[in-house]
Amino acid sequence: MSIPPKTNPGWKEIVTGKKAFSLKFLAAKILLGRLVRTVKTDPSPDSVSAAIDELHALYTKNAATKSAQDDIKTIFG
Amino acid sequence: MQQELLNISEVEQLISTGKTLLIAGDEKLLQQLPKGKWIGGTIPYFISPDQGGLVSQDKLFVTDISAITASTNIKVYDQNQLGTVYTDAGSDGFSFIIIPASSSTHISFAVNAPNYKDFGSQPLLGWISGVHLDDLGKISPKVVNGETGETFQDEAVVMHVDLVPGKTVDVGIINIFEQGDGDTLTFTNDGFSCSEVMVNGVKENFADYITNNNLDIQLPLVADYYGALINISFQSVDPGKDVQFYAPVFTGVRYKHAKPFANYADAFKKQLEESGAKEEDITFSCNCILNYLYSGLEGQRTDPFVGPITFGEIAYQLLNQTLVYLQIHDA
């Protein structure tokens, strides 16, 4: 499964908490628990960009995992 | 065979035929095993396939992962090296970790794992080894590198596993606890203990708060990590002084005391149904000693889950009072 590029607005919406999703991939939920808190504390473009990098890398490395694939469909349709 | 409680001669036979094994059991038994493709940790409590929850110091719980394993790399980490556990992992499998309870690696992993480089790059799961409760303070929990026969009490042992082609894995948790409707609790320092808590933003002595509000400390604190409910279990409360936990609290995380439940079996069944976990997909699972004790799991079954009863569970990071499982899927 291909992972949408980091420029896709869906990544920004999720790390800023603008949109919330019911996700399945446990590592992403744990990571997002931290990233959303961090971005709320520091909403600067660099902070948002760093959070997107981390989340995108996690899904890219786990692209073969069923729960990660389900999440990508949930987030990006 | 995937997960079974076996006597030592049966385990020796599996090792001698080259099987790749994850083993849990009494230290004296682990030390008698021949070298081979296995890692192990000490614990005498299990959920067995036939008898449910039991204590045994003459049998070993064995998870045979040979059928899904293409290759393995067993590595031992001290607290200073453990930060590379995700970086060292391959790209087509999972990593299985066992850490001795109360060791420096246990403390370090608990506090630092969520911030390790390449966090989650591939699934990491495992457990914290322990001892019979009668031996607490007398014998230290251990882990064993079966490849060398070495036993460790302060290091973590990790089996990095590459899967056979056509398979993928996923790590899941079953947590019967939910956040209650009470106060929001936050902490000003990361750690396994604290004296003060912010209750809805107002500072209080946490031990006094627990006493004054008659909190049941068999119920954990629960944090919501983007829908994943993560427990922090209470170890002890010293009135007027400190509160000790079995996992660290973190600054910035909002905790609530767990909602009480009437019956473990009913709560477990509800969570199991919601998880969608299927018996045929489950390769490994472990559950917490606190669930075993507080919910009276001796003699009880938790189908489809069997496995060691542990002093802490690992699913990417340290968990408490939670069942962790590994699922295998066709790619």
Tab-separated table of C-alpha atoms in Angstrom:
chain	number	residue	atom	x	y	z
A	1	MET	CA	0.000	0.000	0.000
A	2	SER	CA	1.297	3.477	-0.854
A	3	ILE	CA	1.398	6.041	1.919
A	4	PRO	CA	0.193	9.553	0.949
A	5	PRO	CA	3.039	12.118	0.740
A	6	LYS	CA	3.792	14.387	3.675
A	7	THR	CA	2.331	17.296	1.732
A	8	ASN	CA	-1.148	15.743	1.908
A	9	PRO	CA	-3.160	18.030	4.264
A	10	GLY	CA	-4.508	14.989	6.121
A	11	TRP	CA	-1.222	14.637	8.022
A	12	LYS	CA	-1.398	18.217	9.306
A	13	GLU	CA	-5.043	17.830	10.287
A	14	ILE	CA	-4.311	14.786	12.408
A	15	VAL	CA	-1.173	16.026	14.242
A	16	THR	CA	-2.788	19.392	15.024
A	17	GLY	CA	-5.907	17.674	16.332
A	18	LYS	CA	-8.057	19.536	13.797
A	19	LYS	CA	-9.534	16.189	12.815
A	20	ALA	CA	-9.759	13.157	15.090
A	21	PHE	CA	-10.009	9.604	13.858
A	22	SER	CA	-10.711	6.238	15.422
A	23	LEU	CA	-7.444	4.435	14.621
A	24	LYS	CA	-6.359	0.793	14.975
A	25	PHE	CA	-2.543	0.827	14.739
A	26	LEU	CA	-1.344	0.799	18.357
A	27	ALA	CA	2.075	2.371	17.730
A	28	ALA	CA	0.434	5.280	15.920
A	29	LYS	CA	-2.028	5.840	18.754
A	30	ILE	CA	0.794	5.920	21.316
A	31	LEU	CA	2.865	8.222	19.111
A	32	LEU	CA	-0.084	10.505	18.348
A	33	GLY	CA	-0.818	10.765	22.061
A	34	ARG	CA	2.553	12.530	22.319
A	35	LEU	CA	2.581	14.382	18.992
A	36	VAL	CA	-0.836	16.026	19.413
A	37	ARG	CA	0.153	17.191	22.912
A	38	THR	CA	3.461	18.540	21.618
A	39	VAL	CA	1.861	20.418	18.729
A	40	LYS	CA	-0.803	21.897	21.014
A	41	THR	CA	1.973	23.228	23.254
A	42	ASP	CA	4.083	24.430	20.317
A	43	PRO	CA	1.988	24.970	17.154
A	44	SER	CA	4.892	26.522	15.194
A	45	PRO	CA	5.407	25.362	11.566
A	46	ASP	CA	8.640	23.589	12.566
A	47	SER	CA	6.887	21.680	15.337
A	48	VAL	CA	4.021	20.658	13.023
A	49	SER	CA	6.492	19.641	10.324
A	50	ALA	CA	8.531	17.526	12.774
A	51	ALA	CA	5.357	15.791	13.969
A	52	ILE	CA	4.286	15.036	10.393
A	53	ASP	CA	7.763	13.632	9.657
A	54	GLU	CA	7.539	11.277	12.634
A	55	LEU	CA	4.015	10.052	11.904
A	56	HIS	CA	4.662	9.665	8.184
A	57	ALA	CA	7.837	7.650	8.881
A	58	LEU	CA	5.918	5.354	11.261
A	59	TYR	CA	3.227	4.544	8.703
A	60	THR	CA	5.780	4.181	5.899
A	61	LYS	CA	7.836	1.659	7.885
A	62	ASN	CA	4.676	-0.258	8.807
A	63	ALA	CA	2.953	-0.046	5.432
A	64	ALA	CA	2.541	-3.838	5.320
A	65	THR	CA	0.786	-3.969	8.694
A	66	LYS	CA	-2.939	-4.580	8.474
A	67	SER	CA	-3.941	-2.089	11.186
A	68	ALA	CA	-1.718	0.608	9.627
A	69	GLN	CA	-3.312	-0.007	6.239
A	70	ASP	CA	-6.767	0.274	7.809
A	71	ASP	CA	-5.755	3.602	9.393
A	72	ILE	CA	-4.531	5.018	6.079
A	73	LYS	CA	-7.923	4.245	4.557
A	74	THR	CA	-9.653	5.823	7.578
A	75	ILE	CA	-7.573	9.004	7.414
A	76	PHE	CA	-7.237	9.509	3.661
A	77	GLY	CA	-10.179	7.561	2.266
B	1	MET	CA	1.949	-26.201	18.339
B	2	GLN	CA	2.154	-22.548	19.199
B	3	GLN	CA	1.695	-21.959	22.952
B	4	GLU	CA	1.908	-24.758	25.528
B	5	LEU	CA	2.949	-25.600	29.080
B	6	LEU	CA	5.577	-28.353	28.747
B	7	ASN	CA	7.916	-30.353	30.951
B	8	ILE	CA	11.645	-29.843	30.619
B	9	SER	CA	12.338	-32.907	28.479
B	10	GLU	CA	9.713	-31.813	25.951
B	11	VAL	CA	11.318	-28.365	25.750
B	12	GLU	CA	14.803	-29.860	25.407
B	13	GLN	CA	13.540	-31.887	22.469
B	14	LEU	CA	12.095	-28.812	20.746
B	15	ILE	CA	15.364	-26.910	21.212
B	16	SER	CA	17.437	-29.812	19.932
B	17	THR	CA	15.351	-29.983	16.754
B	18	GLY	CA	16.164	-26.330	16.040
B	19	LYS	CA	12.820	-24.737	16.910
B	20	THR	CA	12.668	-20.990	17.545
B	21	LEU	CA	11.136	-20.548	20.999
B	22	LEU	CA	10.038	-17.922	23.500
B	23	ILE	CA	10.145	-19.517	26.967
B	24	ALA	CA	8.833	-18.527	30.401
B	25	GLY	CA	9.441	-20.421	33.613
B	26	ASP	CA	11.310	-20.944	36.827
B	27	GLU	CA	15.001	-19.948	36.798
B	28	LYS	CA	16.179	-23.453	37.793
B	29	LEU	CA	14.427	-24.948	34.756
B	30	LEU	CA	15.618	-22.280	32.321
B	31	GLN	CA	19.207	-22.836	33.416
B	32	GLN	CA	18.968	-26.567	32.608
B	33	LEU	CA	17.935	-26.008	28.998
B	34	PRO	CA	20.406	-26.625	26.167
B	35	LYS	CA	21.650	-23.796	23.968
B	36	GLY	CA	19.581	-23.021	20.913
B	37	LYS	CA	17.321	-20.511	19.197
B	38	TRP	CA	15.431	-19.297	22.222
B	39	ILE	CA	15.143	-16.541	24.772
B	40	GLY	CA	13.521	-16.832	28.174
B	41	GLY	CA	12.436	-15.041	31.296
B	42	THR	CA	11.611	-16.093	34.831
B	43	ILE	CA	8.034	-16.379	36.082
B	44	PRO	CA	6.037	-19.254	37.637
B	45	TYR	CA	2.529	-17.938	36.828
B	46	PHE	CA	0.710	-18.852	33.629
B	47	ILE	CA	-2.612	-19.068	31.869
B	48	SER	CA	-2.419	-22.581	30.424
B	49	PRO	CA	-4.487	-23.865	27.494
B	50	ASP	CA	-5.923	-26.762	29.526
B	51	GLN	CA	-6.260	-25.554	33.118
B	52	GLY	CA	-6.397	-21.772	32.880
B	53	GLY	CA	-4.506	-19.757	35.515
B	54	LEU	CA	-1.980	-21.736	37.553
B	55	VAL	CA	1.355	-21.625	39.364
B	56	SER	CA	4.037	-24.087	38.246
B	57	GLN	CA	7.717	-24.307	39.057
B	58	ASP	CA	8.228	-27.602	37.238
B	59	LYS	CA	6.902	-26.714	33.793
B	60	LEU	CA	7.856	-24.139	31.180
B	61	PHE	CA	5.531	-22.103	29.005
B	62	VAL	CA	6.726	-22.326	25.417
B	63	THR	CA	5.711	-20.273	22.405
B	64	ASP	CA	6.995	-21.876	19.228
B	65	ILE	CA	7.389	-19.250	16.495
B	66	SER	CA	9.354	-21.470	14.088
B	67	ALA	CA	6.588	-21.618	11.481
B	68	ILE	CA	6.586	-17.850	10.975
B	69	THR	CA	10.311	-17.199	11.423
B	70	ALA	CA	12.785	-16.812	8.562
B	71	SER	CA	15.722	-15.733	10.730
B	72	THR	CA	16.497	-14.316	14.165
B	73	ASN	CA	19.062	-12.075	15.786
B	74	ILE	CA	19.294	-12.371	19.576
B	75	LYS	CA	20.848	-9.399	21.320
B	76	VAL	CA	21.368	-8.401	24.958
B	77	TYR	CA	21.037	-4.720	25.917
B	78	ASP	CA	22.015	-2.809	29.018
B	79	GLN	CA	20.197	0.378	29.974
B	80	ASN	CA	22.574	2.527	27.913
B	81	GLN	CA	22.196	0.437	24.765
B	82	LEU	CA	18.438	-0.142	24.847
B	83	GLY	CA	17.676	3.131	23.069
B	84	THR	CA	18.698	1.495	19.786
B	85	VAL	CA	16.246	-1.400	20.092
B	86	TYR	CA	13.986	-0.010	17.360
B	87	THR	CA	16.908	1.028	15.164
B	88	ASP	CA	18.401	-2.474	15.420
B	89	ALA	CA	15.128	-4.096	14.356
B	90	GLY	CA	14.750	-5.366	10.825
B	91	SER	CA	12.062	-4.264	8.402
B	92	ASP	CA	10.061	-7.449	7.865
B	93	GLY	CA	9.196	-8.786	11.269
B	94	PHE	CA	8.980	-7.946	14.936
B	95	SER	CA	11.157	-7.741	18.032
B	96	PHE	CA	10.428	-9.688	21.212
B	97	ILE	CA	11.851	-8.287	24.454
B	98	ILE	CA	12.081	-9.636	28.013
B	99	ILE	CA	13.358	-7.392	30.833
B	100	PRO	CA	13.945	-8.358	34.482
B	101	ALA	CA	11.603	-6.552	36.904
B	102	SER	CA	13.164	-3.740	38.948
B	103	SER	CA	16.367	-3.816	36.875
B	104	SER	CA	18.005	-0.664	35.551
B	105	THR	CA	16.871	-1.631	32.025
B	106	HIS	CA	13.265	-1.950	33.295
B	107	ILE	CA	13.328	1.550	34.774
B	108	SER	CA	15.126	3.026	31.765
B	109	PHE	CA	12.830	1.386	29.217
B	110	ALA	CA	9.717	2.451	31.129
B	111	VAL	CA	10.713	6.109	31.168
B	112	ASN	CA	12.420	6.425	27.789
B	113	ALA	CA	10.884	3.956	25.321
B	114	PRO	CA	8.208	6.338	23.980
B	115	ASN	CA	11.016	8.647	22.857
B	116	TYR	CA	13.420	6.035	21.452
B	117	LYS	CA	14.787	6.739	17.974
B	118	ASP	CA	12.660	5.095	15.274
B	119	PHE	CA	9.865	4.366	17.797
B	120	GLY	CA	7.488	1.804	16.315
B	121	SER	CA	9.591	1.168	13.202
B	122	GLN	CA	8.539	-2.430	13.596
B	123	PRO	CA	6.408	-4.107	16.275
B	124	LEU	CA	8.064	-4.501	19.689
B	125	LEU	CA	6.358	-6.628	22.310
B	126	GLY	CA	7.275	-8.717	25.301
B	127	TRP	CA	7.147	-8.803	29.053
B	128	ILE	CA	8.801	-8.045	32.367
B	129	SER	CA	10.121	-11.175	34.094
B	130	GLY	CA	9.368	-11.822	37.756
B	131	VAL	CA	9.453	-14.350	40.562
B	132	HIS	CA	7.026	-16.269	42.756
B	133	LEU	CA	5.467	-13.712	45.095
B	134	ASP	CA	6.832	-15.674	48.079
B	135	ASP	CA	10.328	-15.019	46.696
B	136	LEU	CA	9.975	-11.241	46.287
B	137	GLY	CA	13.116	-9.630	47.679
B	138	LYS	CA	14.866	-13.007	47.983
B	139	ILE	CA	15.434	-13.942	44.341
B	140	SER	CA	15.904	-11.479	41.500
B	141	PRO	CA	13.996	-11.892	38.212
B	142	LYS	CA	16.166	-13.000	35.291
B	143	VAL	CA	16.276	-13.261	31.513
B	144	VAL	CA	18.211	-15.823	29.460
B	145	ASN	CA	19.903	-15.672	26.080
B	146	GLY	CA	19.330	-19.271	24.972
B	147	GLU	CA	21.875	-18.967	22.199
B	148	THR	CA	24.736	-18.536	24.672
B	149	GLY	CA	23.136	-19.933	27.835
B	150	GLU	CA	23.882	-16.685	29.651
B	151	THR	CA	21.542	-15.445	32.406
B	152	PHE	CA	21.082	-11.743	33.170
B	153	GLN	CA	19.419	-9.841	36.005
B	154	ASP	CA	20.066	-6.276	34.865
B	155	GLU	CA	19.918	-6.507	31.053
B	156	ALA	CA	17.153	-6.978	28.511
B	157	VAL	CA	17.220	-9.836	26.023
B	158	VAL	CA	15.698	-9.215	22.607
B	159	MET	CA	14.961	-11.570	19.723
B	160	HIS	CA	14.718	-9.590	16.493
B	161	VAL	CA	12.646	-11.787	14.166
B	162	ASP	CA	12.412	-11.664	10.375
B	163	LEU	CA	9.173	-13.238	9.193
B	164	VAL	CA	8.798	-15.795	6.438
B	165	PRO	CA	7.542	-14.202	3.201
B	166	GLY	CA	3.801	-13.629	2.962
B	167	LYS	CA	3.216	-12.888	6.654
B	168	THR	CA	2.780	-9.680	8.621
B	169	VAL	CA	2.290	-9.090	12.345
B	170	ASP	CA	0.342	-6.728	14.532
B	171	VAL	CA	0.455	-6.047	18.262
B	172	GLY	CA	-2.805	-5.643	20.169
B	173	ILE	CA	-3.867	-5.019	23.744
B	174	ILE	CA	-6.899	-5.924	25.830
B	175	ASN	CA	-7.417	-3.429	28.621
B	176	ILE	CA	-10.509	-3.986	30.739
B	177	PHE	CA	-10.124	-0.595	32.391
B	178	GLU	CA	-11.720	2.631	31.211
B	179	GLN	CA	-11.306	6.170	32.444
B	180	GLY	CA	-13.732	7.019	35.250
B	181	ASP	CA	-15.779	10.189	35.475
B	182	GLY	CA	-13.736	11.715	38.309
B	183	ASP	CA	-11.013	14.340	38.551
B	184	THR	CA	-8.372	14.922	35.901
B	185	LEU	CA	-4.931	14.190	37.362
B	186	THR	CA	-1.639	15.498	35.963
B	187	PHE	CA	1.931	15.349	37.228
B	188	THR	CA	4.815	17.806	37.210
B	189	ASN	CA	7.565	15.177	36.869
B	190	ASP	CA	8.035	11.913	34.958
B	191	GLY	CA	8.651	8.914	37.174
B	192	PHE	CA	7.657	5.822	39.115
B	193	SER	CA	6.716	7.853	42.197
B	194	CYS	CA	5.351	11.231	43.146
B	195	SER	CA	4.338	13.189	46.208
B	196	GLU	CA	2.223	15.817	44.494
B	197	VAL	CA	-0.510	15.716	41.887
B	198	MET	CA	-2.430	18.433	40.064
B	199	VAL	CA	-6.126	17.710	40.636
B	200	ASN	CA	-8.062	19.575	37.940
B	201	GLY	CA	-5.073	21.966	37.910
B	202	VAL	CA	-4.812	22.409	41.692
B	203	LYS	CA	-1.778	21.009	43.524
B	204	GLU	CA	-2.404	18.426	46.272
B	205	ASN	CA	-0.495	15.752	48.130
B	206	PHE	CA	-1.364	12.654	46.102
B	207	ALA	CA	-1.293	10.168	48.993
B	208	ASP	CA	-3.657	12.397	50.990
B	209	TYR	CA	-5.887	12.809	47.934
B	210	ILE	CA	-6.106	9.021	47.547
B	211	THR	CA	-6.906	8.549	51.246
B	212	ASN	CA	-9.413	11.412	51.462
B	213	ASN	CA	-11.249	10.271	48.340
B	214	ASN	CA	-11.074	6.592	49.320
B	215	LEU	CA	-9.651	5.608	45.902
B	216	ASP	CA	-9.383	1.862	45.310
B	217	ILE	CA	-5.706	1.457	44.370
B	218	GLN	CA	-6.395	-1.933	42.765
B	219	LEU	CA	-7.836	0.193	39.971
B	220	PRO	CA	-5.116	1.965	37.925
B	221	LEU	CA	-4.816	5.491	36.620
B	222	VAL	CA	-5.823	5.475	32.951
B	223	ALA	CA	-4.515	7.786	30.221
B	224	ASP	CA	-6.048	8.132	26.775
B	225	TYR	CA	-3.360	8.025	24.044
B	226	TYR	CA	-5.413	8.863	20.995
B	227	GLY	CA	-7.901	6.120	21.836
B	228	ALA	CA	-5.405	3.639	23.324
B	229	LEU	CA	-6.082	3.382	27.046
B	230	ILE	CA	-2.786	3.077	28.947
B	231	ASN	CA	-2.774	2.132	32.645
B	232	ILE	CA	-0.474	3.168	35.471
B	233	SER	CA	-0.894	0.741	38.374
B	234	PHE	CA	-0.429	1.695	41.999
B	235	GLN	CA	2.311	-0.088	43.940
B	236	SER	CA	1.937	1.609	47.324
B	237	VAL	CA	0.630	4.706	49.041
B	238	ASP	CA	2.528	6.199	51.966
B	239	PRO	CA	0.159	8.667	53.675
B	240	GLY	CA	1.556	12.197	53.737
B	241	LYS	CA	4.525	11.094	51.640
B	242	ASP	CA	4.947	9.334	48.281
B	243	VAL	CA	2.822	7.268	45.947
B	244	GLN	CA	4.693	4.519	44.083
B	245	PHE	CA	3.656	3.161	40.666
B	246	TYR	CA	4.494	0.064	38.590
B	247	ALA	CA	5.022	2.254	35.508
B	248	PRO	CA	6.009	5.901	35.215
B	249	VAL	CA	3.568	8.765	34.993
B	250	PHE	CA	4.472	11.393	32.407
B	251	THR	CA	4.125	15.168	32.511
B	252	GLY	CA	1.556	16.573	30.112
B	253	VAL	CA	-0.545	13.395	30.136
B	254	ARG	CA	-4.034	13.628	31.623
B	255	TYR	CA	-4.931	10.677	33.846
B	256	LYS	CA	-8.189	9.581	35.421
B	257	HIS	CA	-8.788	6.922	38.045
B	258	ALA	CA	-10.283	3.836	36.390
B	259	LYS	CA	-13.986	3.112	36.412
B	260	PRO	CA	-14.829	0.170	38.712
B	261	PHE	CA	-16.089	-3.008	37.072
B	262	ALA	CA	-18.181	-5.817	38.554
B	263	ASN	CA	-16.584	-8.894	37.033
B	264	TYR	CA	-13.298	-9.487	35.174
B	265	ALA	CA	-14.769	-12.184	32.919
B	266	ASP	CA	-17.596	-9.922	31.724
B	267	ALA	CA	-15.313	-6.916	31.221
B	268	PHE	CA	-12.755	-9.120	29.434
B	269	LYS	CA	-15.387	-10.595	27.114
B	270	LYS	CA	-16.609	-7.112	26.183
B	271	GLN	CA	-13.091	-5.922	25.340
B	272	LEU	CA	-12.290	-9.127	23.465
B	273	GLU	CA	-15.332	-8.687	21.242
B	274	GLU	CA	-14.371	-5.065	20.565
B	275	SER	CA	-10.779	-6.072	19.690
B	276	GLY	CA	-11.861	-8.408	16.896
B	277	ALA	CA	-8.944	-10.725	17.801
B	278	LYS	CA	-9.305	-14.217	16.337
B	279	GLU	CA	-7.856	-17.298	18.011
B	280	GLU	CA	-6.258	-18.642	14.850
B	281	ASP	CA	-4.252	-15.414	14.374
B	282	ILE	CA	-2.814	-15.195	17.896
B	283	THR	CA	0.784	-16.323	18.233
B	284	PHE	CA	1.681	-15.007	21.676
B	285	SER	CA	-0.034	-13.334	24.589
B	286	CYS	CA	0.749	-12.396	28.176
B	287	ASN	CA	-1.301	-10.901	30.983
B	288	CYS	CA	-0.468	-8.964	34.132
B	289	ILE	CA	0.140	-10.435	37.597
B	290	LEU	CA	-2.136	-7.722	39.016
B	291	ASN	CA	-5.035	-8.881	36.834
B	292	TYR	CA	-4.218	-12.464	37.927
B	293	LEU	CA	-4.305	-11.490	41.608
B	294	TYR	CA	-7.033	-8.841	41.769
B	295	SER	CA	-9.405	-10.642	39.399
B	296	GLY	CA	-8.777	-14.129	40.768
B	297	LEU	CA	-7.591	-15.691	37.503
B	298	GLU	CA	-6.157	-18.821	39.155
B	299	GLY	CA	-8.161	-21.687	37.659
B	300	GLN	CA	-9.880	-19.278	35.256
B	301	ARG	CA	-9.527	-19.247	31.478
B	302	THR	CA	-9.100	-16.197	29.259
B	303	ASP	CA	-9.688	-17.893	25.887
B	304	PRO	CA	-8.344	-17.449	23.310
B	305	PHE	CA	-5.395	-16.017	25.229
B	306	VAL	CA	-2.845	-18.127	27.135
B	307	GLY	CA	0.722	-17.388	28.182
B	308	PRO	CA	2.901	-16.106	30.994
B	309	ILE	CA	1.536	-13.894	33.754
B	310	THR	CA	3.999	-11.053	34.002
B	311	PHE	CA	5.353	-8.214	36.134
B	312	GLY	CA	4.668	-5.787	33.283
B	313	GLU	CA	3.667	-6.046	29.649
B	314	ILE	CA	5.359	-4.461	26.656
B	315	ALA	CA	3.605	-3.285	23.537
B	316	TYR	CA	5.971	-0.666	22.100
B	317	GLN	CA	6.283	0.735	25.638
B	318	LEU	CA	5.736	-0.543	29.191
B	319	LEU	CA	2.119	-1.266	30.130
B	320	ASN	CA	0.400	-2.285	33.363
B	321	GLN	CA	-2.687	-4.426	34.069
B	322	THR	CA	-3.053	-5.092	30.340
B	323	LEU	CA	-3.104	-8.200	28.140
B	324	VAL	CA	-0.719	-7.933	25.173
B	325	TYR	CA	-0.930	-10.166	22.112
B	326	LEU	CA	0.812	-10.758	18.790
B	327	GLN	CA	-1.309	-11.458	15.735
B	328	ILE	CA	-0.096	-12.970	12.484
B	329	HIS	CA	-1.780	-12.096	9.197
B	330	ASP	CA	-1.272	-13.128	5.607
B	331	ALA	CA	0.318	-10.225	3.754
